[in-house]
């Protein structure tokens, strides 16, 4: 069994974004049922429905835990069913929530070496005492059997793999800071219980033949849904960057996500990490209808799926 809870479905900034007065964000603030608010992207996964691993520690993690009863303390004065945190990148919206978990509660922190190096370079993350929260480096394409803090097998195996992406904004340097790389800075995560196969890819700059082959026949795929079109933020007057400049492929179009995954016989396809500018967030939009017609669901906070 793979039990999955979507803790947050939005891209960085959430929906509504705190400083956005765009139409979609206004609808979300007003309580419009077709514009449900969403916090920043994160999952919780479990092999037994009792012990959980958080995938990406978003800045909204404290609120996400509060609104998710499965993650509430159950034993003694202080406890948690969170056994570990798995990082798929070093962006602000994937690591900042770690500081929420600094109250000397044992869990394991897992990430690729480039991601852990970014944490190591910032002393603020030493608030997570390494004697209590050990850091475990994940090797690309090497399966890692998850374990509970007492060493008991958690029933799930994860495999990180490189996907095309870019370095975090705060780490951009050199003559081409926005270069698309596939070196472990941005990773996808394969999750299996030995029978079922789930993939979590919240950031991806372009599709490759190798990635298509990896995803073929998967039971569930959560995939980068940041922007509907590459120039979406430019046309809306909300920013100066295209999706490609930010390291994200678009959902629509001949080179987009819907087209790229259309023939891969995936059981359940779900868009996640959705920017507040993306009209697919609006349940009554033509873009939502188009995505649904193509066999895609749009993730929402609290969405729960068992594979």
Short mmCIF file of C-alpha atoms in Angstrom, two decimals, residues 4-300:
data_model
loop_
_atom_site.label_atom_id
_atom_site.label_comp_id
_atom_site.label_asym_id
_atom_site.label_seq_id
_atom_site.Cartn_x
_atom_site.Cartn_y
_atom_site.Cartn_z
CA UNK A 4 -0.61 9.66 -0.16
CA UNK A 5 -1.89 12.97 1.20
CA UNK A 6 -1.40 16.19 -0.76
CA UNK A 7 -0.33 18.66 1.91
CA UNK A 8 0.00 21.50 -0.59
CA UNK A 9 -0.68 21.77 -4.31
CA UNK A 10 0.45 25.29 -5.28
CA UNK A 11 3.76 26.61 -6.52
CA UNK A 12 5.89 29.06 -4.56
CA UNK A 13 3.77 31.82 -3.04
CA UNK A 14 0.69 29.63 -2.74
CA UNK A 15 -2.81 30.46 -3.95
CA UNK A 16 -3.77 33.17 -3.34
CA UNK A 17 -0.27 34.62 -3.28
CA UNK A 18 0.02 37.12 -0.44
CA UNK A 19 0.76 40.14 -2.65
CA UNK A 20 -1.24 39.23 -5.75
CA UNK A 21 -4.37 41.15 -6.67
CA UNK A 22 -4.91 39.18 -9.87
CA UNK A 23 -8.42 37.93 -10.61
CA UNK A 24 -7.79 34.32 -9.60
CA UNK A 25 -6.28 35.31 -6.28
CA UNK A 26 -9.16 37.69 -5.57
CA UNK A 27 -11.58 34.83 -6.20
CA UNK A 28 -9.65 32.56 -3.84
CA UNK A 29 -9.70 35.20 -1.08
CA UNK A 30 -13.43 35.75 -1.50
CA UNK A 31 -14.24 32.13 -0.71
CA UNK A 32 -15.25 31.25 -4.29
CA UNK A 33 -15.77 27.46 -4.30
CA UNK A 34 -14.35 27.29 -7.83
CA UNK A 35 -11.08 28.90 -6.70
CA UNK A 36 -10.00 26.81 -3.71
CA UNK A 37 -6.95 28.16 -1.83
CA UNK A 38 -3.85 25.99 -1.93
CA UNK A 39 -0.63 26.00 0.09
CA UNK A 40 2.83 25.35 -1.35
CA UNK A 41 3.59 21.95 -2.85
CA UNK A 42 4.24 19.02 -0.54
CA UNK A 43 3.13 15.41 -0.08
CA UNK A 44 2.96 13.02 2.85
CA UNK A 45 3.50 9.35 2.00
CA UNK A 46 3.05 6.23 4.12
CA UNK A 47 3.34 2.49 3.76
CA UNK A 48 1.03 1.71 6.66
CA UNK A 49 -1.23 4.75 7.10
CA UNK A 50 0.35 5.44 10.50
CA UNK A 51 3.94 6.59 9.91
CA UNK A 52 4.55 9.32 7.38
CA UNK A 53 7.34 10.86 5.32
CA UNK A 54 6.92 14.46 4.19
CA UNK A 55 8.13 15.09 0.64
CA UNK A 56 9.40 18.68 0.53
CA UNK A 57 9.18 20.96 3.54
CA UNK A 58 7.27 23.95 2.22
CA UNK A 59 7.12 27.30 4.02
CA UNK A 60 3.51 26.36 4.83
CA UNK A 61 4.44 23.13 6.62
CA UNK A 62 3.19 24.17 10.08
CA UNK A 63 -0.25 25.00 8.69
CA UNK A 64 -0.25 21.85 6.57
CA UNK A 65 0.44 19.67 9.60
CA UNK A 66 -2.29 21.48 11.52
CA UNK A 67 -4.90 20.77 8.87
CA UNK A 68 -3.88 17.11 8.44
CA UNK A 69 -5.05 14.93 11.37
CA UNK A 70 -2.89 12.02 10.19
CA UNK A 71 0.19 14.12 11.05
CA UNK A 72 -0.95 15.16 14.56
CA UNK A 73 0.83 13.89 17.71
CA UNK A 74 -0.74 10.73 19.12
CA UNK A 75 1.47 9.53 22.00
CA UNK A 76 2.76 11.21 25.16
CA UNK A 77 3.28 14.92 25.63
CA UNK A 78 5.38 15.29 22.49
CA UNK A 79 5.42 12.97 19.50
CA UNK A 80 4.88 12.89 15.77
CA UNK A 81 3.96 10.31 13.16
CA UNK A 82 6.42 12.06 10.81
CA UNK A 83 9.34 9.67 10.41
CA UNK A 84 11.28 11.66 7.85
CA UNK A 85 11.47 14.48 5.33
CA UNK A 86 12.54 13.86 1.73
CA UNK A 87 13.76 16.81 -0.35
CA UNK A 88 13.53 16.88 -4.14
CA UNK A 89 15.34 20.21 -4.47
CA UNK A 90 16.91 23.09 -2.61
CA UNK A 91 14.52 25.89 -3.53
CA UNK A 92 13.14 28.16 -0.80
CA UNK A 93 9.71 26.56 -1.20
CA UNK A 94 11.07 23.04 -0.60
CA UNK A 95 13.37 23.56 2.40
CA UNK A 96 12.12 26.52 4.45
CA UNK A 97 9.59 24.41 6.34
CA UNK A 98 12.43 22.42 7.89
CA UNK A 99 12.80 25.23 10.40
CA UNK A 100 9.26 24.46 11.60
CA UNK A 101 10.54 21.05 12.75
CA UNK A 102 13.34 22.32 15.02
CA UNK A 103 11.83 21.28 18.38
CA UNK A 104 14.26 18.37 18.92
CA UNK A 105 11.95 15.75 17.51
CA UNK A 106 13.76 12.77 15.93
CA UNK A 107 13.26 12.18 12.22
CA UNK A 108 15.47 11.52 9.22
CA UNK A 109 16.28 14.15 6.59
CA UNK A 110 16.93 12.73 3.11
CA UNK A 111 18.10 14.48 -0.05
CA UNK A 112 20.65 14.25 -2.83
CA UNK A 113 24.16 15.47 -2.14
CA UNK A 114 23.73 18.79 -4.01
CA UNK A 115 20.60 19.56 -1.98
CA UNK A 116 22.19 18.64 1.35
CA UNK A 117 25.25 20.72 0.41
CA UNK A 118 22.99 23.76 0.07
CA UNK A 119 21.66 23.12 3.58
CA UNK A 120 25.16 22.53 4.92
CA UNK A 121 26.27 25.91 3.55
CA UNK A 122 23.59 27.76 5.53
CA UNK A 123 24.12 27.63 9.31
CA UNK A 124 20.49 28.43 10.07
CA UNK A 125 19.62 24.82 9.25
CA UNK A 126 21.84 23.68 12.11
CA UNK A 127 18.76 24.48 14.19
CA UNK A 128 17.95 20.87 13.29
CA UNK A 129 20.43 19.14 15.61
CA UNK A 130 22.20 16.50 13.52
CA UNK A 131 22.38 14.14 16.48
CA UNK A 132 18.57 14.12 16.52
CA UNK A 133 17.82 14.76 12.85
CA UNK A 134 20.48 12.88 10.86
CA UNK A 135 21.01 13.85 7.22
CA UNK A 136 21.09 10.98 4.77
CA UNK A 137 22.43 11.51 1.24
CA UNK A 138 20.46 9.82 -1.51
CA UNK A 139 22.30 8.62 -4.59
CA UNK A 140 20.62 9.18 -7.93
CA UNK A 141 18.99 6.06 -9.37
CA UNK A 142 19.83 4.08 -6.21
CA UNK A 143 16.77 2.64 -4.40
CA UNK A 144 16.56 3.54 -0.71
CA UNK A 145 14.32 1.53 1.62
CA UNK A 146 12.72 3.96 4.04
CA UNK A 147 12.98 3.19 7.74
CA UNK A 148 11.27 4.51 10.84
CA UNK A 149 13.39 6.27 13.51
CA UNK A 150 13.74 2.97 15.43
CA UNK A 151 15.04 1.21 12.31
CA UNK A 152 11.84 -0.66 11.51
CA UNK A 153 11.19 -0.90 7.74
CA UNK A 154 8.59 1.64 6.64
CA UNK A 155 7.34 -0.51 3.76
CA UNK A 156 8.30 1.94 1.02
CA UNK A 157 11.32 2.29 -1.23
CA UNK A 158 12.20 5.58 -2.91
CA UNK A 159 14.51 6.23 -5.83
CA UNK A 160 15.57 9.79 -6.70
CA UNK A 161 16.39 10.52 -10.32
CA UNK A 162 17.60 13.61 -12.10
CA UNK A 163 15.18 15.62 -14.22
CA UNK A 164 15.96 18.69 -16.32
CA UNK A 165 15.82 21.79 -14.14
CA UNK A 166 17.84 24.72 -12.89
CA UNK A 167 19.66 25.72 -9.75
CA UNK A 168 17.64 27.56 -7.06
CA UNK A 169 17.16 31.27 -7.72
CA UNK A 170 19.29 32.23 -4.71
CA UNK A 171 22.16 30.06 -6.03
CA UNK A 172 22.21 31.41 -9.60
CA UNK A 173 25.75 32.42 -10.62
CA UNK A 174 27.99 32.44 -13.68
CA UNK A 175 27.42 33.57 -17.25
CA UNK A 176 24.27 31.48 -17.75
CA UNK A 177 22.58 31.27 -14.35
CA UNK A 178 19.35 29.93 -15.81
CA UNK A 179 20.98 27.04 -17.69
CA UNK A 180 18.92 23.86 -17.71
CA UNK A 181 20.91 21.07 -16.10
CA UNK A 182 20.25 17.43 -15.22
CA UNK A 183 22.77 16.86 -12.44
CA UNK A 184 20.73 16.22 -9.30
CA UNK A 185 19.91 19.84 -8.49
CA UNK A 186 16.30 18.99 -9.44
CA UNK A 187 15.07 15.47 -8.90
CA UNK A 188 11.97 13.41 -9.28
CA UNK A 189 11.05 10.73 -6.82
CA UNK A 190 9.91 7.18 -7.58
CA UNK A 191 7.97 5.58 -4.72
CA UNK A 192 7.08 1.89 -4.55
CA UNK A 193 5.82 -0.69 -2.10
CA UNK A 194 7.16 -3.41 -4.38
CA UNK A 195 3.97 -3.64 -6.39
CA UNK A 196 2.63 -0.16 -7.08
CA UNK A 197 4.64 2.70 -8.55
CA UNK A 198 4.11 6.40 -7.86
CA UNK A 199 6.15 9.31 -9.22
CA UNK A 200 6.45 12.82 -7.80
CA UNK A 201 7.98 15.41 -10.15
CA UNK A 202 7.05 18.92 -8.95
CA UNK A 203 9.63 20.63 -11.19
CA UNK A 204 10.70 19.72 -14.72
CA UNK A 205 12.09 22.01 -17.41
CA UNK A 206 11.57 19.70 -20.39
CA UNK A 207 10.55 16.19 -21.31
CA UNK A 208 13.16 13.63 -22.33
CA UNK A 209 12.90 10.17 -23.86
CA UNK A 210 14.44 8.71 -20.70
CA UNK A 211 11.82 10.36 -18.49
CA UNK A 212 8.99 9.19 -20.72
CA UNK A 213 10.32 5.64 -20.53
CA UNK A 214 10.55 5.85 -16.73
CA UNK A 215 6.95 7.01 -16.35
CA UNK A 216 5.36 4.58 -18.79
CA UNK A 217 2.78 2.38 -17.09
CA UNK A 218 3.04 4.09 -13.68
CA UNK A 219 0.11 3.80 -11.28
CA UNK A 220 0.17 7.49 -10.28
CA UNK A 221 2.20 10.47 -11.54
CA UNK A 222 2.23 13.85 -9.81
CA UNK A 223 3.77 16.25 -12.34
CA UNK A 224 4.85 19.88 -12.57
CA UNK A 225 1.81 22.01 -13.37
CA UNK A 226 3.39 25.40 -12.75
CA UNK A 227 2.21 27.27 -15.85
CA UNK A 228 -0.43 26.57 -18.49
CA UNK A 229 1.60 28.44 -21.14
CA UNK A 230 5.25 29.45 -21.16
CA UNK A 231 4.57 33.20 -21.44
CA UNK A 232 1.61 33.18 -19.05
CA UNK A 233 3.09 35.52 -16.46
CA UNK A 234 4.38 37.94 -19.10
CA UNK A 235 0.99 38.22 -20.81
CA UNK A 236 -0.78 38.72 -17.49
CA UNK A 237 1.67 41.42 -16.41
CA UNK A 238 2.60 39.38 -13.32
CA UNK A 239 6.30 38.89 -13.95
CA UNK A 240 9.23 39.15 -16.33
CA UNK A 241 10.12 35.46 -16.66
CA UNK A 242 8.91 32.68 -18.88
CA UNK A 243 8.31 29.20 -17.56
CA UNK A 244 11.51 28.01 -19.21
CA UNK A 245 13.49 30.75 -17.45
CA UNK A 246 12.09 29.48 -14.17
CA UNK A 247 12.89 25.86 -15.02
CA UNK A 248 9.35 24.63 -15.73
CA UNK A 249 7.77 23.16 -18.85
CA UNK A 250 4.23 24.24 -19.68
CA UNK A 251 1.12 22.11 -19.22
CA UNK A 252 -0.39 22.90 -22.64
CA UNK A 253 0.93 23.00 -26.18
CA UNK A 254 2.69 20.50 -28.45
CA UNK A 255 5.73 20.36 -26.16
CA UNK A 256 3.72 20.52 -22.95
CA UNK A 257 3.04 18.04 -20.20
CA UNK A 258 -0.38 16.87 -21.40
CA UNK A 259 0.98 16.04 -24.84
CA UNK A 260 4.21 14.49 -23.56
CA UNK A 261 2.48 12.02 -21.22
CA UNK A 262 -0.62 11.31 -23.31
CA UNK A 263 0.39 7.85 -24.56
CA UNK A 264 2.21 6.44 -21.54
CA UNK A 265 -0.67 4.38 -20.07
CA UNK A 266 -0.40 6.06 -16.65
CA UNK A 267 -3.20 5.08 -14.26
CA UNK A 268 -3.74 8.46 -12.59
CA UNK A 269 -2.18 11.75 -13.74
CA UNK A 270 -2.23 14.71 -11.36
CA UNK A 271 -0.94 18.27 -11.80
CA UNK A 272 0.84 19.71 -8.75
CA UNK A 273 3.05 22.74 -7.99
CA UNK A 274 0.58 25.05 -9.76
CA UNK A 275 1.35 28.75 -9.96
CA UNK A 276 -1.31 31.24 -8.86
CA UNK A 277 -1.39 32.59 -12.44
CA UNK A 278 -2.39 29.22 -13.93
CA UNK A 279 -6.11 29.22 -14.85
CA UNK A 280 -6.24 25.44 -14.35
CA UNK A 281 -6.63 26.26 -10.64
CA UNK A 282 -10.11 27.58 -11.40
CA UNK A 283 -12.66 24.77 -11.54
CA UNK A 284 -14.86 26.67 -14.01
CA UNK A 285 -12.09 27.58 -16.47
CA UNK A 286 -11.72 26.24 -20.03
CA UNK A 287 -8.20 25.19 -19.09
CA UNK A 288 -9.49 22.98 -16.26
CA UNK A 289 -12.00 21.41 -18.62
CA UNK A 290 -9.25 20.79 -21.15
CA UNK A 291 -6.97 19.17 -18.57
CA UNK A 292 -9.79 16.97 -17.24
CA UNK A 293 -10.75 15.92 -20.78
CA UNK A 294 -7.15 14.85 -21.34
CA UNK A 295 -7.28 12.62 -18.26
CA UNK A 296 -5.59 14.91 -15.74
CA UNK A 297 -6.70 15.81 -12.23
CA UNK A 298 -5.63 19.02 -10.48
CA UNK A 299 -4.23 18.47 -6.99
CA UNK A 300 -5.77 20.22 -4.00
#
